[in-house]
């Protein structure tokens, strides 16, 4: 059995509304991450994937909070964390890279200073050692003329280079888990490919686990070992990448895949899933996808559990009730 | 950079020339200075002509202007009609007091407004923010003559802690600086708050937090440094205004500054003092602006002066 690095159980994230009540954005999800594995989290905007990743860092925006569930990293349980504990985890055990490389580096500090800051914050090293480590990291992420780039400011670098710098910062303290929130969305296609390749290469070198958040199924196919598909704050399907593309189970996943253009097939229109993700607080009763689902039937008025399939995938849909074993949702 | 500074200096010369034209001719619209000089009795025509000749007012205007310009080049603004003292000496005498008050007001404003603005932004929407904003509003709305008089009443008259007028020691500087600084701090705190709020939403603040550094480092090192740019621009403009525009405060505290010097000169139609004072303030204003523009390059590396982006 492969070692589990990160385990998330019944994670609930919500916004406080005006009456002091809570509106759920992430509604009790379970997943885990193996060592050296890349786990994809896919879903439309607003499905809760970014909030899930931010709650792993303890960096939920003001007004949004985690109000249930366990997050465990090795034998650390995040529930008992105070501010200081969080600071020791961030960057050191779990690091994060963001969607917008153009704005994720501070414009008024040099690249070197921004990498050093991370290293000096977590490691007991001298400034000179930190600088050497920073230089090493820039080489690792494939930055040409790293000595000069250390002294350059972010505006002097291209978007792709900045994302490489972000990766260098994130990996500079050798974290166990890297969370990449849409790391290539803002980049050109060719640069995207380079960055993804780089992440894969470094993952192999450092035996790191990656949580990759994306809405791009192409990126998932390229990068991930396992995928969870999120819809309206819930996991609707979890499976190996191979199975997801070969035999998508949940009607939502099928819809997502069907909406991809296919190079071998000429289509006048791409198919799409009609309707939009329901707003938090206005969720339908029963299966949350039912109002948009062409397979919806009577049974969908009840909340479906996650059913386990023969190939090990798990699907939250009544269509798979018969002949399949139900995974008891903890 | 050097080319840029030279260009700015040439620009300054043009500005000074334009101001010299405006000030020279506009003071002469205020009436004959000689008519207000004789306070008792009816002066004879000969006496008036004599005074005019002595002051050089009998020459045609363009000759007078020429003499004024010639003086400008050598920083000689002529002599006061009243006291006969060189204008430059009068300005020098008052300059210390004016600068002290401007810096004092500025320092008070910064000491109050930076913390208030930053805390207000960080604790947005909380009670602290509410008080911060009320404070700004009060600062902006208080008339400074009222505040100045209140401060004199409390600290000079009743408590007798601080002197109420003149400029002889550091103690004399406290009340006028607070009066000036309070007004400025209201606007400044608002500006700091709004630029901090804008910066705190930037992605690089999330990056900074994701490094696990302290909240203080995130706020001061990452956010505040970026929020500083609009603040410095504002402070620079205000500094110029403080040099010449503190007349009310100078009046309340009998402050021996340039503002009062010019006001007195205007009342007495003392042409050389008005001209010299205004030109002097203009030059300082332009110089302060230059220093601020240059300081941008220190705060924000994206700004390169006089060169192209590399």
CSV table of C-alpha atoms in Angstrom, one decimal, chain A residues 158-320:
chain,number,residue,atom,x,y,z
A,158,UNK,CA,8.0,36.9,-19.0
A,159,UNK,CA,4.9,35.2,-17.7
A,160,UNK,CA,6.4,31.7,-18.2
A,161,UNK,CA,9.6,32.8,-16.4
A,162,UNK,CA,7.6,34.2,-13.5
A,163,UNK,CA,5.7,31.0,-13.1
A,164,UNK,CA,9.0,29.2,-13.0
A,165,UNK,CA,10.2,31.6,-10.3
A,166,UNK,CA,6.9,30.9,-8.4
A,167,UNK,CA,7.7,27.2,-8.7
A,168,UNK,CA,11.2,27.8,-7.4
A,169,UNK,CA,9.8,29.7,-4.4
A,170,UNK,CA,7.2,27.0,-3.7
A,171,UNK,CA,9.8,24.2,-3.8
A,172,UNK,CA,12.6,26.0,-2.1
A,173,UNK,CA,11.9,24.4,1.3
A,174,UNK,CA,11.2,21.0,-0.2
A,175,UNK,CA,7.6,20.7,0.7
A,176,UNK,CA,5.8,17.3,0.9
A,177,UNK,CA,2.8,18.6,-1.0
A,178,UNK,CA,2.5,21.2,-3.8
A,179,UNK,CA,-0.9,22.7,-4.5
A,180,UNK,CA,-1.0,24.1,-8.0
A,181,UNK,CA,-4.2,26.2,-8.5
A,182,UNK,CA,-4.6,26.5,-12.3
A,183,UNK,CA,-0.8,26.9,-12.7
A,184,UNK,CA,-1.0,27.2,-16.5
A,185,UNK,CA,-4.3,28.8,-17.2
A,186,UNK,CA,-2.8,32.2,-17.8
A,187,UNK,CA,0.0,31.0,-20.1
A,188,UNK,CA,0.4,30.4,-23.8
A,189,UNK,CA,-0.1,26.9,-24.9
A,190,UNK,CA,3.6,26.2,-25.6
A,191,UNK,CA,4.6,27.7,-22.3
A,192,UNK,CA,1.9,25.7,-20.6
A,193,UNK,CA,3.4,22.5,-22.0
A,194,UNK,CA,6.9,23.5,-20.7
A,195,UNK,CA,5.6,24.3,-17.3
A,196,UNK,CA,3.7,21.1,-17.0
A,197,UNK,CA,6.8,19.1,-18.1
A,198,UNK,CA,8.9,21.0,-15.6
A,199,UNK,CA,6.5,20.2,-12.8
A,200,UNK,CA,6.5,16.5,-13.7
A,201,UNK,CA,10.3,16.4,-13.9
A,202,UNK,CA,10.7,18.1,-10.5
A,203,UNK,CA,8.1,15.8,-9.0
A,204,UNK,CA,10.1,12.8,-10.0
A,205,UNK,CA,13.3,14.3,-8.6
A,206,UNK,CA,11.9,15.4,-5.3
A,207,UNK,CA,9.2,12.7,-4.8
A,208,UNK,CA,6.7,15.3,-4.1
A,209,UNK,CA,2.9,15.0,-4.1
A,210,UNK,CA,0.9,17.4,-6.2
A,211,UNK,CA,-2.7,18.6,-5.9
A,212,UNK,CA,-3.5,20.1,-9.3
A,213,UNK,CA,-6.6,22.2,-9.5
A,214,UNK,CA,-7.8,22.9,-13.0
A,215,UNK,CA,-10.7,23.1,-15.3
A,216,UNK,CA,-8.7,21.9,-18.2
A,217,UNK,CA,-9.2,18.2,-18.9
A,218,UNK,CA,-6.2,18.2,-21.3
A,219,UNK,CA,-3.9,19.2,-18.4
A,220,UNK,CA,-5.5,16.4,-16.3
A,221,UNK,CA,-4.8,13.8,-18.9
A,222,UNK,CA,-1.2,15.1,-19.2
A,223,UNK,CA,-0.4,15.3,-15.5
A,224,UNK,CA,-2.6,13.4,-13.2
A,225,UNK,CA,-2.6,9.9,-11.8
A,226,UNK,CA,-6.0,10.2,-10.1
A,227,UNK,CA,-8.8,12.7,-10.5
A,228,UNK,CA,-11.7,13.9,-8.4
A,229,UNK,CA,-14.5,15.7,-10.2
A,230,UNK,CA,-16.3,18.3,-8.2
A,231,UNK,CA,-19.7,19.7,-8.8
A,232,UNK,CA,-21.5,22.2,-6.6
A,233,UNK,CA,-19.2,21.7,-3.6
A,234,UNK,CA,-19.3,17.9,-3.7
A,235,UNK,CA,-17.2,15.1,-5.2
A,236,UNK,CA,-19.3,13.4,-7.9
A,237,UNK,CA,-16.7,11.1,-9.2
A,238,UNK,CA,-13.2,9.9,-8.2
A,239,UNK,CA,-11.2,7.6,-10.4
A,240,UNK,CA,-7.9,6.9,-12.1
A,241,UNK,CA,-7.2,9.2,-15.0
A,242,UNK,CA,-7.2,6.3,-17.5
A,243,UNK,CA,-10.6,5.2,-16.3
A,244,UNK,CA,-12.0,8.7,-16.3
A,245,UNK,CA,-11.3,9.2,-20.0
A,246,UNK,CA,-12.1,5.6,-21.0
A,247,UNK,CA,-15.3,5.1,-19.0
A,248,UNK,CA,-16.6,8.2,-17.4
A,249,UNK,CA,-19.4,7.2,-15.1
A,250,UNK,CA,-21.2,10.2,-13.7
A,251,UNK,CA,-23.5,12.1,-16.1
A,252,UNK,CA,-21.6,15.3,-15.3
A,253,UNK,CA,-18.2,13.8,-16.1
A,254,UNK,CA,-19.7,12.4,-19.3
A,255,UNK,CA,-21.0,15.9,-20.1
A,256,UNK,CA,-17.6,17.5,-19.4
A,257,UNK,CA,-15.8,15.0,-21.7
A,258,UNK,CA,-18.4,15.3,-24.4
A,259,UNK,CA,-17.9,19.0,-24.5
A,260,UNK,CA,-14.3,18.6,-25.5
A,261,UNK,CA,-13.5,19.0,-29.2
A,262,UNK,CA,-12.3,15.8,-30.8
A,263,UNK,CA,-9.7,15.9,-33.5
A,264,UNK,CA,-10.9,12.8,-35.3
A,265,UNK,CA,-14.5,13.9,-35.5
A,266,UNK,CA,-16.0,16.8,-37.3
A,267,UNK,CA,-18.8,18.4,-35.3
A,268,UNK,CA,-20.7,21.4,-36.2
A,269,UNK,CA,-21.5,22.2,-32.6
A,270,UNK,CA,-19.7,21.0,-29.4
A,271,UNK,CA,-22.1,19.5,-27.0
A,272,UNK,CA,-22.6,21.4,-23.7
A,273,UNK,CA,-24.3,20.8,-20.4
A,274,UNK,CA,-27.3,23.1,-20.2
A,275,UNK,CA,-27.9,25.3,-17.2
A,276,UNK,CA,-25.4,26.6,-14.7
A,277,UNK,CA,-24.0,25.5,-11.4
A,278,UNK,CA,-26.6,26.3,-8.7
A,279,UNK,CA,-25.6,29.1,-6.3
A,280,UNK,CA,-24.4,28.3,-2.8
A,281,UNK,CA,-27.4,28.4,-0.5
A,282,UNK,CA,-29.8,27.6,-3.4
A,283,UNK,CA,-28.9,23.9,-3.9
A,284,UNK,CA,-31.6,21.6,-5.2
A,285,UNK,CA,-32.8,18.8,-2.8
A,286,UNK,CA,-31.4,15.4,-3.5
A,287,UNK,CA,-28.7,15.1,-6.2
A,288,UNK,CA,-27.3,18.5,-6.9
A,289,UNK,CA,-26.8,17.8,-10.6
A,290,UNK,CA,-30.3,16.4,-11.2
A,291,UNK,CA,-31.8,19.7,-12.6
A,292,UNK,CA,-29.2,19.7,-15.4
A,293,UNK,CA,-29.0,15.9,-15.9
A,294,UNK,CA,-30.7,14.2,-18.8
A,295,UNK,CA,-30.7,10.9,-16.8
A,296,UNK,CA,-32.6,12.3,-13.8
A,297,UNK,CA,-35.4,10.2,-12.4
A,298,UNK,CA,-37.5,9.9,-9.2
A,299,UNK,CA,-34.7,8.5,-7.2
A,300,UNK,CA,-32.6,11.7,-7.7
A,301,UNK,CA,-34.8,13.5,-5.2
A,302,UNK,CA,-32.7,11.7,-2.5
A,303,UNK,CA,-29.0,12.4,-2.0
A,304,UNK,CA,-27.0,9.7,-3.7
A,305,UNK,CA,-24.1,8.1,-1.8
A,306,UNK,CA,-20.7,7.4,-3.5
A,307,UNK,CA,-21.0,4.0,-5.2
A,308,UNK,CA,-17.9,2.0,-5.7
A,309,UNK,CA,-17.4,0.6,-9.2
A,310,UNK,CA,-15.7,-2.6,-10.3
A,311,UNK,CA,-12.6,-0.7,-11.4
A,312,UNK,CA,-12.3,1.1,-8.1
A,313,UNK,CA,-13.8,4.4,-9.2
A,314,UNK,CA,-16.4,6.0,-7.0
A,315,UNK,CA,-19.5,7.7,-8.4
A,316,UNK,CA,-22.1,9.8,-6.6
A,317,UNK,CA,-25.1,8.8,-8.8
A,318,UNK,CA,-28.1,6.5,-8.4
A,319,UNK,CA,-27.5,5.0,-11.9
A,320,UNK,CA,-24.8,2.9,-10.3
